[in-house]
Short mmCIF file of C-alpha atoms in Angstrom, two decimals:
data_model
loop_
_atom_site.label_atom_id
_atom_site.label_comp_id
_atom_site.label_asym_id
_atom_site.label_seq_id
_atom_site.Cartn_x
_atom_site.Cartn_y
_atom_site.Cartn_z
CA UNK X 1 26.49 -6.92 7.18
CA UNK X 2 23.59 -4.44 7.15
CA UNK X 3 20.42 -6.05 6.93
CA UNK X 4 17.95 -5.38 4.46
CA UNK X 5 14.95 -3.11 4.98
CA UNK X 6 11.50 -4.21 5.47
CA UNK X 7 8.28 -2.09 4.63
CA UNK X 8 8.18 -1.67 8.09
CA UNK X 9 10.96 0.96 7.54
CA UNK X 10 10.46 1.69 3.93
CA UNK X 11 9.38 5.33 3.01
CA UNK X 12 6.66 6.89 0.92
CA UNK X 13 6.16 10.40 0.24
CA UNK X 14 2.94 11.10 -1.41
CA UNK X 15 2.29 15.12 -2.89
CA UNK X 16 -0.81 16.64 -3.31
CA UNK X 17 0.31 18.08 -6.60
CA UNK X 18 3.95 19.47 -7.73
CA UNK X 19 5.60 21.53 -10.62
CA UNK X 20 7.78 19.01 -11.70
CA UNK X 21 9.45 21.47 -13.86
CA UNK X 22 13.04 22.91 -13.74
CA UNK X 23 11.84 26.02 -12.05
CA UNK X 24 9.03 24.09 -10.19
CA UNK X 25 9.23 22.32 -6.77
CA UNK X 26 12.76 21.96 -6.60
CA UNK X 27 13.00 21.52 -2.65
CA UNK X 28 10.13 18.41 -2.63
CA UNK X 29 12.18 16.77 -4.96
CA UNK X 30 15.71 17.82 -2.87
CA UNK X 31 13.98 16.22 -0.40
CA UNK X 32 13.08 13.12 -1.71
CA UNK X 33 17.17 12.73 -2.91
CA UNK X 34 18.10 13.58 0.74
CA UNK X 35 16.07 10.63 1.93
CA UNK X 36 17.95 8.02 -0.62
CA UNK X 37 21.05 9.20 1.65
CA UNK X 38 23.06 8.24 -1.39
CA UNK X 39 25.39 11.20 -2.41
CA UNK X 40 24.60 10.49 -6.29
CA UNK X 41 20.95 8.73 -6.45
CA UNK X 42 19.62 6.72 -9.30
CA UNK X 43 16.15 8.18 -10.05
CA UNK X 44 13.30 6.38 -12.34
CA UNK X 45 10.36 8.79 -13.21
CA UNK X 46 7.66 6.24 -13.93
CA UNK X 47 5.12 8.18 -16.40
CA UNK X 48 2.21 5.29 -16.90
CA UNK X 49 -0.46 7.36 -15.80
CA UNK X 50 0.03 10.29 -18.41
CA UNK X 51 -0.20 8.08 -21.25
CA UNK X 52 4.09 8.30 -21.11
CA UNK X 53 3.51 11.92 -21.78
CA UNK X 54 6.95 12.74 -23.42
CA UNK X 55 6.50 16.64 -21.94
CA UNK X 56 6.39 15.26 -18.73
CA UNK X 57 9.63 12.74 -19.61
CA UNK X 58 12.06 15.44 -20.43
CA UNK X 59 10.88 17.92 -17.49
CA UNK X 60 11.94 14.65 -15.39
CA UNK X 61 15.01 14.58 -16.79
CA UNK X 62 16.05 18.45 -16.81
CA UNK X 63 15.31 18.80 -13.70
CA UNK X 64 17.13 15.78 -12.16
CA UNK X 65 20.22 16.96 -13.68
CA UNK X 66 20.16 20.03 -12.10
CA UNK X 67 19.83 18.03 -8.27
CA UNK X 68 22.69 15.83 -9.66
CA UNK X 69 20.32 12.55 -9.76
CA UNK X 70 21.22 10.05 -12.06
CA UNK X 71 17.71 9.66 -13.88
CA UNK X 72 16.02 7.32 -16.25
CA UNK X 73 12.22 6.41 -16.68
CA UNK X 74 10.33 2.80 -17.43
CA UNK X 75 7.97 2.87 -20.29
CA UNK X 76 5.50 0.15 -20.66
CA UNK X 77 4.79 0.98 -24.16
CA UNK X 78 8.84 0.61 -25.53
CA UNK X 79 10.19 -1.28 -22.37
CA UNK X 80 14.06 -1.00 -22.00
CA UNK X 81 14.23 -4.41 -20.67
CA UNK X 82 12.35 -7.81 -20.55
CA UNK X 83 13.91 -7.52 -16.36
CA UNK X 84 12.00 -4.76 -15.30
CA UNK X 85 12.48 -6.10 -12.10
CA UNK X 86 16.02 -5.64 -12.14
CA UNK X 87 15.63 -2.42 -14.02
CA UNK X 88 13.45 -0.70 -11.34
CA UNK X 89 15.66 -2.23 -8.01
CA UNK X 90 19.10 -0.70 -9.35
CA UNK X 91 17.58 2.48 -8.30
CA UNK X 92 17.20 4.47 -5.29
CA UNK X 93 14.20 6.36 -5.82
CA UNK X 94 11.00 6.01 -7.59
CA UNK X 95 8.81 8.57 -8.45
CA UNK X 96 5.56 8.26 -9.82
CA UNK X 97 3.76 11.02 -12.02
CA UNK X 98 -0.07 11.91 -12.39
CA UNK X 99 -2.74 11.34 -14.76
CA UNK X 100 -5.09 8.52 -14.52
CA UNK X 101 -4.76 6.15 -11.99
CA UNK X 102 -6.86 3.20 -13.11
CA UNK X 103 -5.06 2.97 -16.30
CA UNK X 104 -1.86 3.14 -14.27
CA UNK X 105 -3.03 0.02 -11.65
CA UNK X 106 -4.37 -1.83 -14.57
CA UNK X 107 -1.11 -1.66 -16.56
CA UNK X 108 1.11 -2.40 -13.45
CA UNK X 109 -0.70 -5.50 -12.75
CA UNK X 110 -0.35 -6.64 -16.41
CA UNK X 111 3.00 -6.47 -16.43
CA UNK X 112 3.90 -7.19 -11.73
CA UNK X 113 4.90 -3.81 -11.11
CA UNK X 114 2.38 -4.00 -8.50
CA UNK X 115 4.68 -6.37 -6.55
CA UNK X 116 7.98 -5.18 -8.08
CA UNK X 117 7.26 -1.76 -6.04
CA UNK X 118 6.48 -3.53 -3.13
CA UNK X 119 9.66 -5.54 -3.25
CA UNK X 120 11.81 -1.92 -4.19
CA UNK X 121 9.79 -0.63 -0.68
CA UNK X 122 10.50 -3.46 1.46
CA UNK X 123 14.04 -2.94 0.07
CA UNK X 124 14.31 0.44 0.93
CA UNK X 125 14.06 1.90 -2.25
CA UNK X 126 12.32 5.16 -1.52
CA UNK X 127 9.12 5.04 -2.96
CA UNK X 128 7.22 8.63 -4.13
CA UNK X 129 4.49 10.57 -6.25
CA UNK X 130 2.26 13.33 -7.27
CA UNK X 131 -1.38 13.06 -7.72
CA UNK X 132 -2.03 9.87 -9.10
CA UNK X 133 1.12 8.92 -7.95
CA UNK X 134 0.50 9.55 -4.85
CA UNK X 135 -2.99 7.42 -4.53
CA UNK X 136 -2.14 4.52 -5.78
CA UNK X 137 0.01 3.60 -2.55
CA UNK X 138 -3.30 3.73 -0.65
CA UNK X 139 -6.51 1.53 0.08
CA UNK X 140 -8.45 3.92 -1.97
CA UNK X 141 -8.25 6.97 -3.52
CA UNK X 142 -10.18 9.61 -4.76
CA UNK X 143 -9.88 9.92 -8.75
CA UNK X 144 -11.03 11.88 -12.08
CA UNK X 145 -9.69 8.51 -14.05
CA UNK X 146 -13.50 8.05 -14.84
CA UNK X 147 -15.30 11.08 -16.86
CA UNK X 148 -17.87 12.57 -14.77
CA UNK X 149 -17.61 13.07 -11.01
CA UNK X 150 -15.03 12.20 -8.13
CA UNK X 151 -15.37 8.70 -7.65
CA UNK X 152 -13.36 6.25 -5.07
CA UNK X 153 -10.95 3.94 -6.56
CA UNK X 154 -9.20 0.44 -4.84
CA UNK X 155 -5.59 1.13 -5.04
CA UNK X 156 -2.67 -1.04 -4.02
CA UNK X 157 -3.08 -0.95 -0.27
CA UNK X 158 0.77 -0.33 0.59
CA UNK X 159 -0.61 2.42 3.17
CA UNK X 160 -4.16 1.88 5.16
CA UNK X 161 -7.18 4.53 4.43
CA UNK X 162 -7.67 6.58 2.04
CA UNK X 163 -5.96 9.63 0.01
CA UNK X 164 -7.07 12.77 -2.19
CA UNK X 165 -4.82 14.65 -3.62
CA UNK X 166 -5.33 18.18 -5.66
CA UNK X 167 -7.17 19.56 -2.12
CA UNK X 168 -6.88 23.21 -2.72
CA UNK X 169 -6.20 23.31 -6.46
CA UNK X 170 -9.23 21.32 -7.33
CA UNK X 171 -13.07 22.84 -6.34
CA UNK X 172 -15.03 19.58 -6.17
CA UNK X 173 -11.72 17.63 -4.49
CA UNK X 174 -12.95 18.82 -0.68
CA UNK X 175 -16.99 18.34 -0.87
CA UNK X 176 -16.86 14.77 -2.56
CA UNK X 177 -14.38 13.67 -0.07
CA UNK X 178 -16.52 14.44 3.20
CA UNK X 179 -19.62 12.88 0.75
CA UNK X 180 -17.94 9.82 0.04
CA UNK X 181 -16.85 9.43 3.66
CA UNK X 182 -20.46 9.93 5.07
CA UNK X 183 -21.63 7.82 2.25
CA UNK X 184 -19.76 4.72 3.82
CA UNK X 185 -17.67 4.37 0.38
CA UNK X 186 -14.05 5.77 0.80
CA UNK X 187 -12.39 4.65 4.08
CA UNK X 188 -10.89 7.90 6.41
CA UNK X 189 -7.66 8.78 5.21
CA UNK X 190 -5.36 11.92 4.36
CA UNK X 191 -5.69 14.62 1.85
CA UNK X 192 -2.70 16.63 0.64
CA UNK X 193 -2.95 20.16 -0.95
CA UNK X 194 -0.42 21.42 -3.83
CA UNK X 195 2.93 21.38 -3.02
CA UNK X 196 2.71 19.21 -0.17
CA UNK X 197 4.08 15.87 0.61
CA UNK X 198 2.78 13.23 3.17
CA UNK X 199 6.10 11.19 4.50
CA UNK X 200 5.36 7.66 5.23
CA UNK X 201 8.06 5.62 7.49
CA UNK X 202 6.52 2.21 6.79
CA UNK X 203 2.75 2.35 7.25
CA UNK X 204 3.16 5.47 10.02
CA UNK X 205 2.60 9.38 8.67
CA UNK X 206 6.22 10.59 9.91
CA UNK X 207 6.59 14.32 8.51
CA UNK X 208 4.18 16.45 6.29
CA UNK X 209 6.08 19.18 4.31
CA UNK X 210 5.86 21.68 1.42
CA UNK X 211 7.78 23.79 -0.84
CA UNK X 212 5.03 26.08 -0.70
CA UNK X 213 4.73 27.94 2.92
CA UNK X 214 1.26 28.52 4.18
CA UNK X 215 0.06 25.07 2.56
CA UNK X 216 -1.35 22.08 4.87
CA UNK X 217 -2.99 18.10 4.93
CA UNK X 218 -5.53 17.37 6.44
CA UNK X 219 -6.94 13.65 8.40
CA UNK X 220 -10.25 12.42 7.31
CA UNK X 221 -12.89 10.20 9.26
CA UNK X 222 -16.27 10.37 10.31
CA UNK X 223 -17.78 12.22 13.51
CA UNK X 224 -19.96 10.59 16.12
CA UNK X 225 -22.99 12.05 13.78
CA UNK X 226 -21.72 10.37 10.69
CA UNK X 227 -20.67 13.61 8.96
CA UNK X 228 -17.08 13.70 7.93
CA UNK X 229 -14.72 15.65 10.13
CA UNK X 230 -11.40 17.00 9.01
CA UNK X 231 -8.04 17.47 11.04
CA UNK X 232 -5.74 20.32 8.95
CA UNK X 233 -1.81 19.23 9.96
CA UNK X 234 -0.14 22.53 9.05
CA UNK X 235 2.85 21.47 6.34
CA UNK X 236 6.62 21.71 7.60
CA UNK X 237 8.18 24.41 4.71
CA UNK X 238 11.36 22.74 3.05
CA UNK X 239 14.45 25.27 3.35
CA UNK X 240 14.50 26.80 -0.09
CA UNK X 241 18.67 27.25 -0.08
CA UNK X 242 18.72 23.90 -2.05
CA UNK X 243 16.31 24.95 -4.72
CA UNK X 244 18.05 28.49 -5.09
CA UNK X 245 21.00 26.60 -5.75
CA UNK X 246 19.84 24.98 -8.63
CA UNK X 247 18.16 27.55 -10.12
CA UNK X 248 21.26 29.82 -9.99
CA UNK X 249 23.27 27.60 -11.43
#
């Protein structure tokens, strides 16, 4: 009998920022089925941090039918279950959407999804986001949850450092990170641009790719002078066959 994973060999995929539309990223999310290695995956969008946006819902769902996933999404306001436990480990991926992360983390910890997701990791359940669903796996991230500027947030601490996504697509994203990491008050860590996905194998960066050629992440930590100094990791482009595909059909 196979053994069960550990987080030592779960996966998390954390994206920048992603057109989660029908006609949007199709090969991120191609990817993220491939890496269930289940030939029809059982997919839970998990909108929290949009307020359960119901735009954001039904672009979830169009677009997993055309990758053939078998989808569904957990709503903390109208819960389909009191076992959302058993709800969220019948599935085989997780993805996360965007908004506002401290309302997400303080609404997962009301109701243990904080530890539910770490049980679906250590179980292999692929674990992934965009934007604020991509932070929240960290230490810290970097988040526009609070009106006014950038500021650092605590997070779940499934992955060490520190993570910002929106790199390119936001002006201020770039400058407050290399602040805040001269400042002493965000740990070094990764930032992601648009269309590009940081691949976790446990707590080690294994792959970063994009649907979007040209696009990159970057590693974050301080020089010997205490200014910030960033690495760029050019972004592996996903084979765009898949997302043709779909599109055609």
């Amino acid at each position: 009998m196979t053994e069960p994973a550990t987080a030592a060999s779960g996966q998390i995929v954390a994206i920048g920022g992603m057109d989660l539309s029908p006609t949007g990223d199709l090969a991120l999310l191609h990817y993220l089925r491939e890496l269930t290695s289940k030939e029809r995956p059982r997919a839970c969008y998990v909108p929290t941090a949009s307020s359960e946006h119901l735009d954001h819902i039904v672009s979830f769902y169009e677009t997993a039918a055309r990758l053939d996933l078998v989808a569904s999404h957990l709503s903390l306001f109208h819960p389909p279950t009191a076992d959302l436990r058993g709800y969220l480990l019948e599935n085989d991926l997780i993805f996360v959407g965007g908004g506002n992360t401290k309302s997400l983390l303080a609404l997962w910890r009301e109701w243990g999804l904080d530890a539910i997701l770490r049980e679906a990791w250590a179980r292999g359940i692929v674990l992934a986001g965009v934007s604020a669903g991509a932070i929240c796996w960290f230490e810290q991230g970097i988040t526009d949850s609070i009106p006014g500027p950038l500021t650092p947030l605590s997070c779940l601490s499934y992955l060490p450092g520190s993570m910002c996504p929106h790199y390119d697509g936001e002006a201020e994203r770039r400058p407050s990170f290399h602040r805040m990491l001269a400042e002493g008050v965000i740990a070094p860590g990764y930032a992601a641009e648009d269309g590009v996905g940081l691949h976790f194998v446990g707590t080690r960066l294994e792959r970063v790719v994009t649907s979007r050629p040209g696009k990159a992440a970057y590693r974050l930590d301080l020089a010997g002078d205490g200014a910030a100094r960033e690495e760029r990791m050019a972004a592996e482009a996903l084979s765009d066959d898949m997302a043709r595909m779909v599109r055609e059909r």
